[in-house]
PDB file of C-alpha atoms in Angstrom:
ATOM      1  CA  UNK A  11    -189.152 -94.906  -8.454  1.00  0.00           C
ATOM      2  CA  UNK A  12    -186.872 -94.830  -5.397  1.00  0.00           C
ATOM      3  CA  UNK A  13    -185.478 -97.458  -3.066  1.00  0.00           C
ATOM      4  CA  UNK A  14    -185.903 -96.400   0.566  1.00  0.00           C
ATOM      5  CA  UNK A  15    -183.864 -98.266   3.187  1.00  0.00           C
ATOM      6  CA  UNK A  16    -184.652 -97.874   6.881  1.00  0.00           C
ATOM      7  CA  UNK A  17    -182.766 -99.316   9.843  1.00  0.00           C
ATOM      8  CA  UNK A  18    -184.206 -99.311  13.349  1.00  0.00           C
ATOM      9  CA  UNK A  19    -182.223 -98.966  16.574  1.00  0.00           C
ATOM     10  CA  UNK A  20    -182.610-102.688  17.258  1.00  0.00           C
ATOM     11  CA  UNK A  21    -180.846-103.475  13.952  1.00  0.00           C
ATOM     12  CA  UNK A  22    -183.818-104.511  11.831  1.00  0.00           C
ATOM     13  CA  UNK A  23    -183.605-103.322   8.225  1.00  0.00           C
ATOM     14  CA  UNK A  24    -186.602-102.535   6.029  1.00  0.00           C
ATOM     15  CA  UNK A  25    -186.896-101.380   2.433  1.00  0.00           C
ATOM     16  CA  UNK A  26    -189.647-100.091   0.204  1.00  0.00           C
ATOM     17  CA  UNK A  27    -190.125 -98.853  -3.338  1.00  0.00           C
ATOM     18  CA  UNK A  28    -191.323 -95.259  -3.032  1.00  0.00           C
ATOM     19  CA  UNK A  29    -192.474 -92.754  -5.610  1.00  0.00           C
ATOM     20  CA  UNK A  30    -191.010 -89.251  -5.463  1.00  0.00           C
ATOM     21  CA  UNK A  31    -194.070 -87.890  -3.635  1.00  0.00           C
ATOM     22  CA  UNK A  32    -194.133 -90.767  -1.116  1.00  0.00           C
ATOM     23  CA  UNK A  33    -190.422 -90.250  -0.453  1.00  0.00           C
ATOM     24  CA  UNK A  34    -190.974 -86.506   0.047  1.00  0.00           C
ATOM     25  CA  UNK A  35    -193.772 -87.213   2.553  1.00  0.00           C
ATOM     26  CA  UNK A  36    -191.514 -89.643   4.444  1.00  0.00           C
ATOM     27  CA  UNK A  37    -188.691 -87.072   4.605  1.00  0.00           C
ATOM     28  CA  UNK A  38    -191.162 -84.407   5.806  1.00  0.00           C
ATOM     29  CA  UNK A  39    -192.388 -86.732   8.580  1.00  0.00           C
ATOM     30  CA  UNK A  40    -188.765 -87.340   9.661  1.00  0.00           C
ATOM     31  CA  UNK A  41    -187.986 -83.599   9.633  1.00  0.00           C
ATOM     32  CA  UNK A  42    -190.948 -82.303  11.656  1.00  0.00           C
ATOM     33  CA  UNK A  43    -190.190 -83.079  15.281  1.00  0.00           C
ATOM     34  CA  UNK A  44    -193.791 -82.791  16.468  1.00  0.00           C
ATOM     35  CA  UNK A  45    -194.652 -86.002  14.593  1.00  0.00           C
ATOM     36  CA  UNK A  46    -194.192 -89.216  16.567  1.00  0.00           C
ATOM     37  CA  UNK A  47    -194.610 -91.609  13.661  1.00  0.00           C
ATOM     38  CA  UNK A  48    -193.525 -91.754  10.027  1.00  0.00           C
ATOM     39  CA  UNK A  49    -195.013 -93.898   7.310  1.00  0.00           C
ATOM     40  CA  UNK A  50    -194.323 -94.835   3.730  1.00  0.00           C
ATOM     41  CA  UNK A  51    -196.439 -96.805   1.293  1.00  0.00           C
ATOM     42  CA  UNK A  52    -194.495 -99.282  -0.822  1.00  0.00           C
ATOM     43  CA  UNK A  53    -195.368 -98.565  -4.440  1.00  0.00           C
ATOM     44  CA  UNK A  54    -194.664-102.165  -5.445  1.00  0.00           C
ATOM     45  CA  UNK A  55    -196.445-104.179  -2.716  1.00  0.00           C
ATOM     46  CA  UNK A  56    -198.988-101.481  -1.731  1.00  0.00           C
ATOM     47  CA  UNK A  57    -198.350-102.142   1.986  1.00  0.00           C
ATOM     48  CA  UNK A  58    -197.754 -99.272   4.384  1.00  0.00           C
ATOM     49  CA  UNK A  59    -194.774 -99.291   6.745  1.00  0.00           C
ATOM     50  CA  UNK A  60    -195.151 -97.252   9.935  1.00  0.00           C
ATOM     51  CA  UNK A  61    -192.256 -96.430  12.268  1.00  0.00           C
ATOM     52  CA  UNK A  62    -191.928 -94.565  15.517  1.00  0.00           C
ATOM     53  CA  UNK A  63    -189.532 -91.714  14.718  1.00  0.00           C
ATOM     54  CA  UNK A  64    -187.428 -92.316  17.824  1.00  0.00           C
ATOM     55  CA  UNK A  65    -186.802 -95.943  16.751  1.00  0.00           C
ATOM     56  CA  UNK A  66    -185.224 -95.090  13.364  1.00  0.00           C
ATOM     57  CA  UNK A  67    -181.437 -95.087  13.564  1.00  0.00           C
ATOM     58  CA  UNK A  68    -180.784 -94.288   9.903  1.00  0.00           C
ATOM     59  CA  UNK A  69    -182.348 -94.189   6.481  1.00  0.00           C
ATOM     60  CA  UNK A  70    -181.095 -93.842   2.931  1.00  0.00           C
ATOM     61  CA  UNK A  71    -182.657 -93.678  -0.496  1.00  0.00           C
ATOM     62  CA  UNK A  72    -181.714 -93.677  -4.135  1.00  0.00           C
ATOM     63  CA  UNK A  73    -183.377 -93.590  -7.503  1.00  0.00           C
ATOM     64  CA  UNK A  74    -184.029 -96.912  -9.222  1.00  0.00           C
ATOM     65  CA  UNK A  75    -183.301 -96.921 -12.920  1.00  0.00           C
ATOM     66  CA  UNK A  76    -184.675 -99.402 -15.414  1.00  0.00           C
ATOM     67  CA  UNK A  77    -182.116-101.594 -17.100  1.00  0.00           C
ATOM     68  CA  UNK A  78    -181.777-100.943 -20.804  1.00  0.00           C
ATOM     69  CA  UNK A  79    -182.144-103.928 -23.074  1.00  0.00           C
TER      70      UNK A  79
END
Protein backbone atom coordinates (compact mmCIF):
# COMPACT_ATOMS: atom_id res chain seq x y z
CA UNK A 1 0.00 0.00 0.00
CA UNK A 2 1.24 3.50 -0.88
CA UNK A 3 0.41 6.98 0.31
CA UNK A 4 -0.09 9.34 -2.64
CA UNK A 5 -0.04 13.08 -1.93
CA UNK A 6 -1.21 15.56 -4.56
CA UNK A 7 -1.11 19.35 -4.41
CA UNK A 8 -2.99 21.51 -6.89
CA UNK A 9 -1.86 24.91 -8.18
CA UNK A 10 -4.40 26.64 -5.94
CA UNK A 11 -2.75 25.07 -2.86
CA UNK A 12 -5.28 22.36 -2.04
CA UNK A 13 -3.70 19.12 -0.86
CA UNK A 14 -5.21 15.67 -1.36
CA UNK A 15 -4.06 12.20 -0.35
CA UNK A 16 -5.09 8.66 -1.11
CA UNK A 17 -4.05 5.13 -0.26
CA UNK A 18 -3.05 3.51 -3.55
CA UNK A 19 -2.04 -0.02 -4.43
CA UNK A 20 1.07 -0.51 -6.56
CA UNK A 21 -1.00 -0.94 -9.73
CA UNK A 22 -3.18 2.12 -9.01
CA UNK A 23 -0.05 4.18 -8.36
CA UNK A 24 1.50 2.96 -11.62
CA UNK A 25 -1.65 3.95 -13.54
CA UNK A 26 -1.59 7.41 -11.92
CA UNK A 27 2.08 7.91 -12.86
CA UNK A 28 1.35 6.76 -16.43
CA UNK A 29 -1.51 9.29 -16.70
CA UNK A 30 0.83 12.06 -15.48
CA UNK A 31 3.56 11.03 -17.94
CA UNK A 32 1.50 10.82 -21.15
CA UNK A 33 0.93 14.39 -22.28
CA UNK A 34 -2.04 13.57 -24.52
CA UNK A 35 -4.15 12.83 -21.42
CA UNK A 36 -5.99 15.81 -19.95
CA UNK A 37 -7.07 14.14 -16.72
CA UNK A 38 -5.54 11.76 -14.20
CA UNK A 39 -7.37 9.66 -11.67
CA UNK A 40 -6.61 7.43 -8.74
CA UNK A 41 -8.91 5.20 -6.73
CA UNK A 42 -8.31 5.29 -2.98
CA UNK A 43 -7.86 1.70 -1.85
CA UNK A 44 -9.11 2.53 1.65
CA UNK A 45 -12.23 4.65 0.96
CA UNK A 46 -12.96 3.28 -2.55
CA UNK A 47 -13.58 6.83 -3.87
CA UNK A 48 -11.99 7.99 -7.10
CA UNK A 49 -10.09 11.28 -7.26
CA UNK A 50 -9.91 12.94 -10.68
CA UNK A 51 -7.60 15.87 -11.48
CA UNK A 52 -6.96 17.96 -14.54
CA UNK A 53 -3.28 17.39 -15.31
CA UNK A 54 -2.56 21.09 -15.78
CA UNK A 55 -3.88 21.83 -12.25
CA UNK A 56 -1.44 19.51 -10.42
CA UNK A 57 1.56 21.43 -9.10
CA UNK A 58 3.28 18.48 -7.43
CA UNK A 59 2.79 14.95 -6.20
CA UNK A 60 4.72 12.54 -4.03
CA UNK A 61 4.26 8.99 -2.85
CA UNK A 62 5.77 6.48 -0.48
CA UNK A 63 5.17 2.96 0.68
CA UNK A 64 3.14 2.48 3.85
CA UNK A 65 4.48 -0.17 6.18
CA UNK A 66 2.50 -1.91 8.88
CA UNK A 67 3.67 -1.29 12.40
CA UNK A 68 5.06 -4.37 14.09
CA UNK A 69 3.56 -5.28 17.43
